[in-house]
Tab-separated table of C-alpha atoms in Angstrom:
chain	number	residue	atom	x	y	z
A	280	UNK	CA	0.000	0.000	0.000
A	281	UNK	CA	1.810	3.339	-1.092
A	282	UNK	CA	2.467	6.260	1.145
A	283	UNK	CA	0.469	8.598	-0.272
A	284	UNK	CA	-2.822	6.264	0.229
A	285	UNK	CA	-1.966	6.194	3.804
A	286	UNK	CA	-1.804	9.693	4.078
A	287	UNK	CA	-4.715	10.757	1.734
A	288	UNK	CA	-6.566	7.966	4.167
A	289	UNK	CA	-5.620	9.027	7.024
A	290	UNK	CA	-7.043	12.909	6.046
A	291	UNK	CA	-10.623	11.166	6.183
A	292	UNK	CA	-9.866	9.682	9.538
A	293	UNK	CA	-9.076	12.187	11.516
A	294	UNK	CA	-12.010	14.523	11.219
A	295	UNK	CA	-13.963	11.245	11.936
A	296	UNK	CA	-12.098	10.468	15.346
A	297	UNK	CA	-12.489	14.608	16.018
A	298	UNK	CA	-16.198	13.890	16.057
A	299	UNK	CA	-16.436	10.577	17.894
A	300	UNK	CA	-14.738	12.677	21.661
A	301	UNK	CA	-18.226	15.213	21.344
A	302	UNK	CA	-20.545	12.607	20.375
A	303	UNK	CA	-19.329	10.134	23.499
A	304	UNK	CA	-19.878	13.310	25.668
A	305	UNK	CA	-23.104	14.487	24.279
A	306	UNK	CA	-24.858	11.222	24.591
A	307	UNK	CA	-23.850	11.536	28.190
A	308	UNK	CA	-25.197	15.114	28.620
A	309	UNK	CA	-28.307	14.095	26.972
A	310	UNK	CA	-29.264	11.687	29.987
A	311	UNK	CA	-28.187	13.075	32.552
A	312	UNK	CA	-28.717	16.722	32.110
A	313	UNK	CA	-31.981	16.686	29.506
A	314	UNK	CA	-32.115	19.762	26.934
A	315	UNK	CA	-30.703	22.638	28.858
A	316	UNK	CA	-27.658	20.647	29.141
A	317	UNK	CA	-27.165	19.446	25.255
A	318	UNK	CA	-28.369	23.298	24.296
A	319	UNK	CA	-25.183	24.877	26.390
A	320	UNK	CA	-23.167	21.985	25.208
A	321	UNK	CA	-23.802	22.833	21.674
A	322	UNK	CA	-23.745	26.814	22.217
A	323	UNK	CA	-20.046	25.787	23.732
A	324	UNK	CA	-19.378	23.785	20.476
A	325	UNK	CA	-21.036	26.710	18.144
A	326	UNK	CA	-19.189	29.600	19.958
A	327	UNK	CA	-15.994	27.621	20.106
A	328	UNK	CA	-15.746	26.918	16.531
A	329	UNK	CA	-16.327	30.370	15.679
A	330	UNK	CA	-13.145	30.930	17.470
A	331	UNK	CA	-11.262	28.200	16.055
A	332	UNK	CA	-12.263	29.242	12.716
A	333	UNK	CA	-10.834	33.231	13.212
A	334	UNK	CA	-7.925	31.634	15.456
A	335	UNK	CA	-6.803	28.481	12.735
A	336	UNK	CA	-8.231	29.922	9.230
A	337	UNK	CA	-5.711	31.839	7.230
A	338	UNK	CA	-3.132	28.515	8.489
A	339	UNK	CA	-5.258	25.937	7.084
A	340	UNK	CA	-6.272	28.022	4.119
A	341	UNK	CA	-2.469	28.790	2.903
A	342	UNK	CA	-0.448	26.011	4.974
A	343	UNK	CA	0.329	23.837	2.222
A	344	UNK	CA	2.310	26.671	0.286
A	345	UNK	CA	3.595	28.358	3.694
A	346	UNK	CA	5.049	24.945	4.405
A	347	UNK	CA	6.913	23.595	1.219
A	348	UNK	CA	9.830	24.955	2.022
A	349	UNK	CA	12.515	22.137	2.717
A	350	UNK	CA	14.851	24.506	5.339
A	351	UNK	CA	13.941	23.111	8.790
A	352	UNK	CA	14.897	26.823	10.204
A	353	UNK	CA	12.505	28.254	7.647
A	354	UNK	CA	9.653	25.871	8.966
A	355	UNK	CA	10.820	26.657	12.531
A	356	UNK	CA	10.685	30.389	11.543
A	357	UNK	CA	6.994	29.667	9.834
A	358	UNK	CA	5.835	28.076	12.870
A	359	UNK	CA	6.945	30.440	15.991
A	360	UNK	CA	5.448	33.203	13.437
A	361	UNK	CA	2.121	30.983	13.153
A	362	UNK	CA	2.081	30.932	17.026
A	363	UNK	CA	2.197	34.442	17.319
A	364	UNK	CA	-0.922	35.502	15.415
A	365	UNK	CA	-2.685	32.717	16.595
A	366	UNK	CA	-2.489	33.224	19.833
A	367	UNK	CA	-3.182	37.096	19.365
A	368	UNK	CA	-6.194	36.663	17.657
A	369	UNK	CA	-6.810	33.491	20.076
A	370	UNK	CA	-7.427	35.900	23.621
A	371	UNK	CA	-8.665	38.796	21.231
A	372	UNK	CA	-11.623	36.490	20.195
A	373	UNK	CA	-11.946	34.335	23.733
A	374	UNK	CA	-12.393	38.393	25.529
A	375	UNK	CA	-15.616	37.919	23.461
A	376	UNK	CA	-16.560	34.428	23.090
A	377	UNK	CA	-16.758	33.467	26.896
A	378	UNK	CA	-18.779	36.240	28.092
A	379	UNK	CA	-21.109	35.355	25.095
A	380	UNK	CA	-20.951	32.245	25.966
A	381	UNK	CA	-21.883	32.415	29.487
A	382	UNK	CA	-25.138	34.801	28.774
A	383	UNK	CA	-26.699	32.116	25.996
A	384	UNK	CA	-26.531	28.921	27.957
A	385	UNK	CA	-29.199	27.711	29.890
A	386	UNK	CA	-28.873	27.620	33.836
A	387	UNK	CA	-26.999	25.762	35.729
A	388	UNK	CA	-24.535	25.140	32.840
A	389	UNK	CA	-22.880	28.816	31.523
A	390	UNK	CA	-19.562	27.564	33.026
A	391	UNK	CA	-19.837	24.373	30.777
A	392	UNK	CA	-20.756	26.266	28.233
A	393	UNK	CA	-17.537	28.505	28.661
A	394	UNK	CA	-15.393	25.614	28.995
A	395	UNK	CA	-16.505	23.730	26.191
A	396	UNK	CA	-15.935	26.899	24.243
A	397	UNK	CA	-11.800	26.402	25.295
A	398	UNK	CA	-12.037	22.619	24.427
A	399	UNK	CA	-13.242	23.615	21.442
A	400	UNK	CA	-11.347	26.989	19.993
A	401	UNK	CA	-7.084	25.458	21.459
A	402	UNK	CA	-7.535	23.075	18.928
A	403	UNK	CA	-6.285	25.955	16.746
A	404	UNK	CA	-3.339	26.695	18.629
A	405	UNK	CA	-1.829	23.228	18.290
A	406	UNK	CA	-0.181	21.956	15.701
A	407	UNK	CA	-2.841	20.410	13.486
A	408	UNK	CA	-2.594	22.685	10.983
A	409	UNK	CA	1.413	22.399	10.335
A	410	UNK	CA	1.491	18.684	10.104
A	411	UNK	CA	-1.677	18.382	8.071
A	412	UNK	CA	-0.552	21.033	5.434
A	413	UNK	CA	2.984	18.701	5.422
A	414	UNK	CA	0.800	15.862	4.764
A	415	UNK	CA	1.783	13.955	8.130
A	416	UNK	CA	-1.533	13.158	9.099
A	417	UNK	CA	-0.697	9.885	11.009
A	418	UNK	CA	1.376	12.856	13.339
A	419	UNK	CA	-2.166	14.985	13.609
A	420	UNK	CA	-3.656	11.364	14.663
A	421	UNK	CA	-0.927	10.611	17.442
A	422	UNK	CA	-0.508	13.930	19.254
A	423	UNK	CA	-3.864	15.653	19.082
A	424	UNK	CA	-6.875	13.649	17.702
A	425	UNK	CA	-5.697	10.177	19.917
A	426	UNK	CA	-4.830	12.370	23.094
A	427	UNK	CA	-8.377	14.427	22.842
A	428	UNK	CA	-10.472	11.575	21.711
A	429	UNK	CA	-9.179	9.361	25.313
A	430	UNK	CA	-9.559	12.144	27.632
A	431	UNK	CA	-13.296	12.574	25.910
A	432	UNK	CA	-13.750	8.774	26.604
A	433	UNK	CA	-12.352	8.493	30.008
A	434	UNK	CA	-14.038	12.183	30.810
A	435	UNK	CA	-17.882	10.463	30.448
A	436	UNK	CA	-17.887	8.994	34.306
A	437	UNK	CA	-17.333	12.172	35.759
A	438	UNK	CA	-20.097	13.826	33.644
A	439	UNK	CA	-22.618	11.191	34.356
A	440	UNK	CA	-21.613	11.428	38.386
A	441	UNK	CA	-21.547	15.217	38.464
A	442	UNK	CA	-24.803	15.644	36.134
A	443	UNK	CA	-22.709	18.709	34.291
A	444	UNK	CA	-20.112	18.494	31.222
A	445	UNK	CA	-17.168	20.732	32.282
A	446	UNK	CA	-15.239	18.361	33.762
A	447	UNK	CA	-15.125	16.861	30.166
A	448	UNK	CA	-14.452	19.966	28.587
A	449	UNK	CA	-11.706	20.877	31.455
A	450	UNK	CA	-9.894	17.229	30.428
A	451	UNK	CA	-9.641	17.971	26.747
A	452	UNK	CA	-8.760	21.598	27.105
A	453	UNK	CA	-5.695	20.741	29.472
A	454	UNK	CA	-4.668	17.737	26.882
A	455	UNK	CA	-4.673	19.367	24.315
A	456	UNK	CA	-3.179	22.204	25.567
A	457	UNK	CA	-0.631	20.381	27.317
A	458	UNK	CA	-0.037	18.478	23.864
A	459	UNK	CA	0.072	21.707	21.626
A	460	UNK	CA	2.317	23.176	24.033
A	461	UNK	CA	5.271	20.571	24.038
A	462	UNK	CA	5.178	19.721	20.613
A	463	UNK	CA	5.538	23.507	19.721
A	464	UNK	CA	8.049	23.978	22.453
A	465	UNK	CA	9.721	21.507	20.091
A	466	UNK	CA	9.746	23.414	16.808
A	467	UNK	CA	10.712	26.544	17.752
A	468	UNK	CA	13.782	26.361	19.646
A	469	UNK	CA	16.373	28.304	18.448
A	470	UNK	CA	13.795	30.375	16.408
A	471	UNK	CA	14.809	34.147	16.202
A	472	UNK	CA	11.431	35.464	18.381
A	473	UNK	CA	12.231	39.321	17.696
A	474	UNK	CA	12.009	37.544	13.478
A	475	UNK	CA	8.707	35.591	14.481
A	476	UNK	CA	6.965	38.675	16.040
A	477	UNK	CA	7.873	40.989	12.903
A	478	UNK	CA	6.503	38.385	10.512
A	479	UNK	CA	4.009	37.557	12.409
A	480	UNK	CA	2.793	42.117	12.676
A	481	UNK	CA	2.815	41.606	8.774
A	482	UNK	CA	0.609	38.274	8.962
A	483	UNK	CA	-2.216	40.256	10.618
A	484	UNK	CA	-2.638	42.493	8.428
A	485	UNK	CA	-2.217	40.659	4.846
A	486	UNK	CA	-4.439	37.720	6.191
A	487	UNK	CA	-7.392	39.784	7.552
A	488	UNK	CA	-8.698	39.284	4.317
A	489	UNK	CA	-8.872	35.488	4.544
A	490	UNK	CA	-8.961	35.260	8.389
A	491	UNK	CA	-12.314	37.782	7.983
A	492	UNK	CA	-13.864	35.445	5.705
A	493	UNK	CA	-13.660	32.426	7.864
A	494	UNK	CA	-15.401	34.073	10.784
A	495	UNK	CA	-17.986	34.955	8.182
A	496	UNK	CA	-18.404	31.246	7.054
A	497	UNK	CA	-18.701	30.196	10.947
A	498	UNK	CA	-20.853	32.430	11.408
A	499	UNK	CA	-23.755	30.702	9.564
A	500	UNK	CA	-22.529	27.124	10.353
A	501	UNK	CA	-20.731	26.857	13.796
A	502	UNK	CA	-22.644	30.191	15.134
A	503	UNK	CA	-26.154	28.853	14.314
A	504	UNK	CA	-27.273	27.257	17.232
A	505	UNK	CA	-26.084	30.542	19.532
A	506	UNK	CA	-28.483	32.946	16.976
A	507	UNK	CA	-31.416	30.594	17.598
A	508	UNK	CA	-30.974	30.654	21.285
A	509	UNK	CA	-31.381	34.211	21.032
A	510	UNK	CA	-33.901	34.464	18.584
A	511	UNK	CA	-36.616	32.082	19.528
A	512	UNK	CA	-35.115	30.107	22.790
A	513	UNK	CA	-38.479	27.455	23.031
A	514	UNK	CA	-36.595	26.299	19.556
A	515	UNK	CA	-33.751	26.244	20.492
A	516	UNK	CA	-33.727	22.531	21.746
A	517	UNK	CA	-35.167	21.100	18.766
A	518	UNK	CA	-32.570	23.296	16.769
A	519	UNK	CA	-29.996	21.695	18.452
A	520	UNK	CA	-30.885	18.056	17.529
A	521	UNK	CA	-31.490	19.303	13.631
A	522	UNK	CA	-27.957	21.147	13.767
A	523	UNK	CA	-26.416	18.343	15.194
A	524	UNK	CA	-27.667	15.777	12.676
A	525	UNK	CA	-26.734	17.897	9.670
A	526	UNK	CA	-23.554	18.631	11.395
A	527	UNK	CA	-22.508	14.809	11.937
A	528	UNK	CA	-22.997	14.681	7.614
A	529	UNK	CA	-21.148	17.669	6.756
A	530	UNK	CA	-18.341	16.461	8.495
A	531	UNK	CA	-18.342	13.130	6.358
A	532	UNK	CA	-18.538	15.330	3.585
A	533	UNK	CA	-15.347	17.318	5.057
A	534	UNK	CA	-13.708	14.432	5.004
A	535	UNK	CA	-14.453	13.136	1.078
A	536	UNK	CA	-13.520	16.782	0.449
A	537	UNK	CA	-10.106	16.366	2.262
A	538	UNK	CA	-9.222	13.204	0.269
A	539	UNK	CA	-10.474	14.655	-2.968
A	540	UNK	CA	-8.667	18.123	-2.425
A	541	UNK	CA	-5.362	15.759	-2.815
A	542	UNK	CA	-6.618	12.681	-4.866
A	543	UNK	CA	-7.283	15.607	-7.964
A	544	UNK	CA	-3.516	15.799	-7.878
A	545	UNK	CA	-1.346	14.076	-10.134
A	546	UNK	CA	2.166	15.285	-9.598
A	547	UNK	CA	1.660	19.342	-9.542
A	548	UNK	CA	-1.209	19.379	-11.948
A	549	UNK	CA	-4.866	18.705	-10.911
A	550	UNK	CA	-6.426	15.524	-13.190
A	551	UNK	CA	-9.558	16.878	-14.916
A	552	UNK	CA	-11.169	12.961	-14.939
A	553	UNK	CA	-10.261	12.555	-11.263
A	554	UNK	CA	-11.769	15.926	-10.679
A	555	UNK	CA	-14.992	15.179	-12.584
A	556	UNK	CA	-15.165	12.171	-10.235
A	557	UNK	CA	-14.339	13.223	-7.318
A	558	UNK	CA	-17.205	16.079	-7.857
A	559	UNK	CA	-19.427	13.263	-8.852
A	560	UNK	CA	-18.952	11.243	-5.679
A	561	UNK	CA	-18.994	14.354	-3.604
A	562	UNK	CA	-22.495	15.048	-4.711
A	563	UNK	CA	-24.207	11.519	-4.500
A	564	UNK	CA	-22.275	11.402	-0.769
A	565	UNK	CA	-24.482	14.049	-0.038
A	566	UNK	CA	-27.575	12.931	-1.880
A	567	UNK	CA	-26.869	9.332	0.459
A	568	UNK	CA	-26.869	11.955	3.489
A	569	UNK	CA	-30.176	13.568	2.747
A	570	UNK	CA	-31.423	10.325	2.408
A	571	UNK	CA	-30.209	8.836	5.759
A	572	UNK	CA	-30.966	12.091	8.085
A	573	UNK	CA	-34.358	12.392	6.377
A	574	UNK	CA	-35.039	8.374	7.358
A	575	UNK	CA	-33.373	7.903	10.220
A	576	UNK	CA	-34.270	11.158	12.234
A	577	UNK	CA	-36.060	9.659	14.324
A	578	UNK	CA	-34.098	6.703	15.635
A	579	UNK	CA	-30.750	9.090	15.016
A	580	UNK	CA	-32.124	11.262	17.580
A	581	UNK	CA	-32.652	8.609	19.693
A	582	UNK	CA	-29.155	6.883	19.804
A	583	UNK	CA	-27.741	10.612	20.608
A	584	UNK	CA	-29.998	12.225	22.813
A	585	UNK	CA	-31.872	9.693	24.087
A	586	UNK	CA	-35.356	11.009	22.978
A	587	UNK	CA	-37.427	11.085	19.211
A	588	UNK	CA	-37.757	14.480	18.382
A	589	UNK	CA	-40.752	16.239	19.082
A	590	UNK	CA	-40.858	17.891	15.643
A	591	UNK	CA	-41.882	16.434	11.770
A	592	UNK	CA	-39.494	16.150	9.389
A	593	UNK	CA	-41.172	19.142	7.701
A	594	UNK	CA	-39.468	21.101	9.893
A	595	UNK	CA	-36.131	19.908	9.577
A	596	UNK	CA	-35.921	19.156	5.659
A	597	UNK	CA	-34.476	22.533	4.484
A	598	UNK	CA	-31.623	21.874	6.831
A	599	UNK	CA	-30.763	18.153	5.164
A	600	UNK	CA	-31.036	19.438	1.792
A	601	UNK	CA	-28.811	22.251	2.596
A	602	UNK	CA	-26.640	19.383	2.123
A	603	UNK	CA	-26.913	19.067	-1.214
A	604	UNK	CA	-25.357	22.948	-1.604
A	605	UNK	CA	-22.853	22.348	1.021
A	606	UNK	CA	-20.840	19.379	-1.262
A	607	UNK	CA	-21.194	21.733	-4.137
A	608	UNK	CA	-20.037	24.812	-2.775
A	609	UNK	CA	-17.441	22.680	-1.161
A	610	UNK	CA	-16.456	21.125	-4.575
A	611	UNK	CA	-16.784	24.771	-6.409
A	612	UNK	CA	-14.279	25.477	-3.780
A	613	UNK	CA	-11.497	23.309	-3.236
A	614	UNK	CA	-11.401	21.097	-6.845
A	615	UNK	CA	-11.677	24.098	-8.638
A	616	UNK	CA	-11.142	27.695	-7.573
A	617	UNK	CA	-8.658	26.666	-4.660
A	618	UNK	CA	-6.220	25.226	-7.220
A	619	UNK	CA	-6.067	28.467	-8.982
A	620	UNK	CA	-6.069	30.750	-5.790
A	621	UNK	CA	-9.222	32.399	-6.733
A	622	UNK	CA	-9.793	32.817	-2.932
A	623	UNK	CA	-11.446	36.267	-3.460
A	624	UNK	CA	-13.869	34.806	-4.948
A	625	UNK	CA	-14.507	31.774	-2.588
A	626	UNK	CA	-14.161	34.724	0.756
A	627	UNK	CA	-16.793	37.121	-1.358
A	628	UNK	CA	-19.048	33.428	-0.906
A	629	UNK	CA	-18.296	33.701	3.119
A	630	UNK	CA	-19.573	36.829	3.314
A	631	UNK	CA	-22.955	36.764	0.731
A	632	UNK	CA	-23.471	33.464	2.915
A	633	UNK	CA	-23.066	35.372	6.412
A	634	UNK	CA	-25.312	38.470	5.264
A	635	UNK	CA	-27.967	36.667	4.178
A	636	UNK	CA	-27.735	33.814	6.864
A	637	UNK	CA	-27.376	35.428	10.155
A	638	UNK	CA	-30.551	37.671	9.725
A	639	UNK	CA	-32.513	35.030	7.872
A	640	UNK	CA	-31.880	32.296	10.573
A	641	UNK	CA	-32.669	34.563	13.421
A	642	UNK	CA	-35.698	36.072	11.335
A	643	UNK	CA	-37.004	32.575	10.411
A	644	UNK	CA	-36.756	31.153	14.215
A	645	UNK	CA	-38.388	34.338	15.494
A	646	UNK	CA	-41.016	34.075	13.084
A	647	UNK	CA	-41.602	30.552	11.901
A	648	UNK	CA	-39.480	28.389	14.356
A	649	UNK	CA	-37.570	25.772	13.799
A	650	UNK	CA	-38.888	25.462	10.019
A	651	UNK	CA	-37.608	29.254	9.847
A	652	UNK	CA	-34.685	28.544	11.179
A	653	UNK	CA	-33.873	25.926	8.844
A	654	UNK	CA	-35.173	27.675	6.139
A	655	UNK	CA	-32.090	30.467	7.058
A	656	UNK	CA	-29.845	27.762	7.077
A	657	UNK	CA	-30.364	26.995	3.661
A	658	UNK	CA	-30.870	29.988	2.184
A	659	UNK	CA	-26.642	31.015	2.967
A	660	UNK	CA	-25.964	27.846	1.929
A	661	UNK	CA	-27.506	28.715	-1.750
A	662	UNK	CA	-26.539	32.107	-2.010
A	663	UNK	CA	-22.600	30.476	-1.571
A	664	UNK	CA	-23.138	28.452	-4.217
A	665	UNK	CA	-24.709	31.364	-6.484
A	666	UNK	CA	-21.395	33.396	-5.753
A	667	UNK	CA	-19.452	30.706	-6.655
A	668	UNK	CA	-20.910	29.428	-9.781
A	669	UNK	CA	-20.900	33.171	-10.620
A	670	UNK	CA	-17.172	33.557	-10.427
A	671	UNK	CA	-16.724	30.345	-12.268
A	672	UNK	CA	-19.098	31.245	-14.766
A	673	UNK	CA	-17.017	34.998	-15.214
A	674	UNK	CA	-13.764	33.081	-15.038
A	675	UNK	CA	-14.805	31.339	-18.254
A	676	UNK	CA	-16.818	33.991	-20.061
A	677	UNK	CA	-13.500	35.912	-19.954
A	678	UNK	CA	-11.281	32.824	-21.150
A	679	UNK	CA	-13.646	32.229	-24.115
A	680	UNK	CA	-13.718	36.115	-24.937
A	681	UNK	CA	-10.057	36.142	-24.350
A	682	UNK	CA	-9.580	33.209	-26.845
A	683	UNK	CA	-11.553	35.284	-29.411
A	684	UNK	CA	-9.362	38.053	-29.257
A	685	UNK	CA	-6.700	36.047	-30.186
């Protein structure tokens, strides 16, 4: 079996075994603490992400070109600057996200909430992003995703016996923490700090751009469940368990993504009949998703939350097809404009999504409830795709006008 399979395989694990830590706790929360307690540990989750993504975006977005440098004291260099900015914007964005935090989630659980919003957002300050953008994700697997995915495991007792999930949250924050913080003790000895802090001034303001446009894409996908909670909190329960589903399939579809992001690749140039697959497989994954959420709600509520859902599928449907314009934005996105660093285009998406998503989720749950709400969800979901197609669809109206020139 060749090296690159392994790693191109092991990029679909590891988003897998990042879900399987939550989902161990949540079904925990779910009996012993009821809704309140699943609605402040997803507002932790939602708020957290939203952090990760302003904290870890402009790193995973360029990381592959930031990193193919073969100089170990250039990579060291890359790094300490990396750890800079990230941890800048880190307690920039946590001044904001805990107090947030604390005010959404239901009583007795705003310290949870706070806590799971750490657990969450230090994944960013790690070193995921370096070794994944390397293509080392068997190192990813051994010091982060292992490490977070046993203390999740082992943290369940405690919040069965306590009735409250921050002792889980507190045991993944300190591992991977703990984790993060040796491993980049590691790479950047000897690293020229005075160097690391200059680059790292520059960083901020050249990626703002790109950093920007990741806290507008979490802001309609990880930061959903906070705007219901504000807009219509009696829906905010059953938005959870919707949210949750849809988020357990975009993360498979993350994952096929991943893989097909490299698979496209042969040698330096992308493979248009690998690409045309890869976008084909993409799509029926998420046709297969629609399928299973929109059939299984019922009993998939059950295994994670211990209850059937209290709504019809009516209600929820918008948000399950949303996953049909997820995979395609997703493959508009990284099979075809990322490989030619159209990422104007692909941040102008991010930010059609967030304006018309925020205010349409919050106006739909105020309004019509969790059918609103989903409703809101889909809506940015579509008008990503509409940018998106609309760039492609300029990028070739000017090649064909551009040929005719000539």
């Amino acid at each position: 079996m060749s090296s690159s399979f392994l790693r191109l395989s092991g990029s679909v694990v590891v988003p897998f075994l990042n879900v399987l830590g939550p989902l161990f706790v949540l079904q925990a929360v779910a009996r012993v603490a009821g809704s309140p307690g699943w609605s402040a540990f997803a507002i932790g989750q939602g708020v957290g992400g939203f952090v990760l993504a302003g904290v870890a975006g402009y790193w995973v977005a360029l990381g592959p070109r930031l990193v193919a440098t073969t100089s170990v004291e250039s990579l060291r260099l890359t790094y300490a600057t990396s750890l800079v900015c990230r941890l800048f914007v880190f307690t920039i964005l946590m001044i904001v996200a805990c107090p947030v935090a604390y005010l959404l989630a239901p009583r007795p659980y705003q310290l949870d909430a706070v806590l799971m919003v750490l657990s969450v957002s230090c994944i960013g300050l790690g070193p995921v992003w370096f070794y994944t953008a390397r293509g080392q994700p068997e190192v990813v697997l051994l010091l982060d995703t292992i490490p977070r995915l046993t203390a999740a495991i082992l943290s369940v007792p405690l919040v069965v016996v306590s009735e409250q999930f921050w002792p889980s949250a507190l045991m993944i924050s300190s591992v991977a923490l703990l984790g993060g913080g040796i491993v980049s003790w590691r790479l950047t000895r000897c690293v020229s700090w005075p160097r690391a802090i200059q680059g790292a001034r520059q960083v901020l303001r050249s990626g703002f751009g790109i950093t920007s446009g990741h806290l507008a894409a979490s802001s309609f996908t990880t930061l959903t469940v906070p705007i219901v909670s504000v807009a219509n909190p009696k829906v905010a329960a059953s938005f959870v368990i919707v949210d949750r589903l849809r988020a357990l399939a975009s993360t498979g579809l993350a994952a096929v993504l991943m893989f097909a992001a490299r698979w496209i690749y042969v040698g330096e140039k992308v493979d248009g009949r690998r690409r045309r697959v890869a976008s084909i497989a993409i799509v029926l994954a998420a046709v297969a998703g629609v399928v299973v959420l929109s059939a299984g709600q019922g009993i998939l509520s059950g295994l994670l939350f211990g209850e059937k859902p209290d709504f019809g599928l009516m209600a929820a449907i918008p948000q399950y097809v949303a996953l049909l314009f997820i995979a395609v934005g997703g493959t508009l996105s990284f099979l075809f404009l990322a490989p030619l660093m159209r990422t104007r285009t692909i941040a102008q998406a991010a930010w059609l999504g967030s304006a018309i998503g925020v205010p349409s989720i919050a106006l739909g749950a105020n309004v019509a409830g969790l059918f609103g709400a989903s409703l809101g969800v889909l809506a940015a979901e579509g008008a990503v795709v509409a940018v998106l197609l609309t760039g492609i669809l300029g990028m070739r109206l000017g090649r064909h006008a551009g040929s005719k020139d000539e």
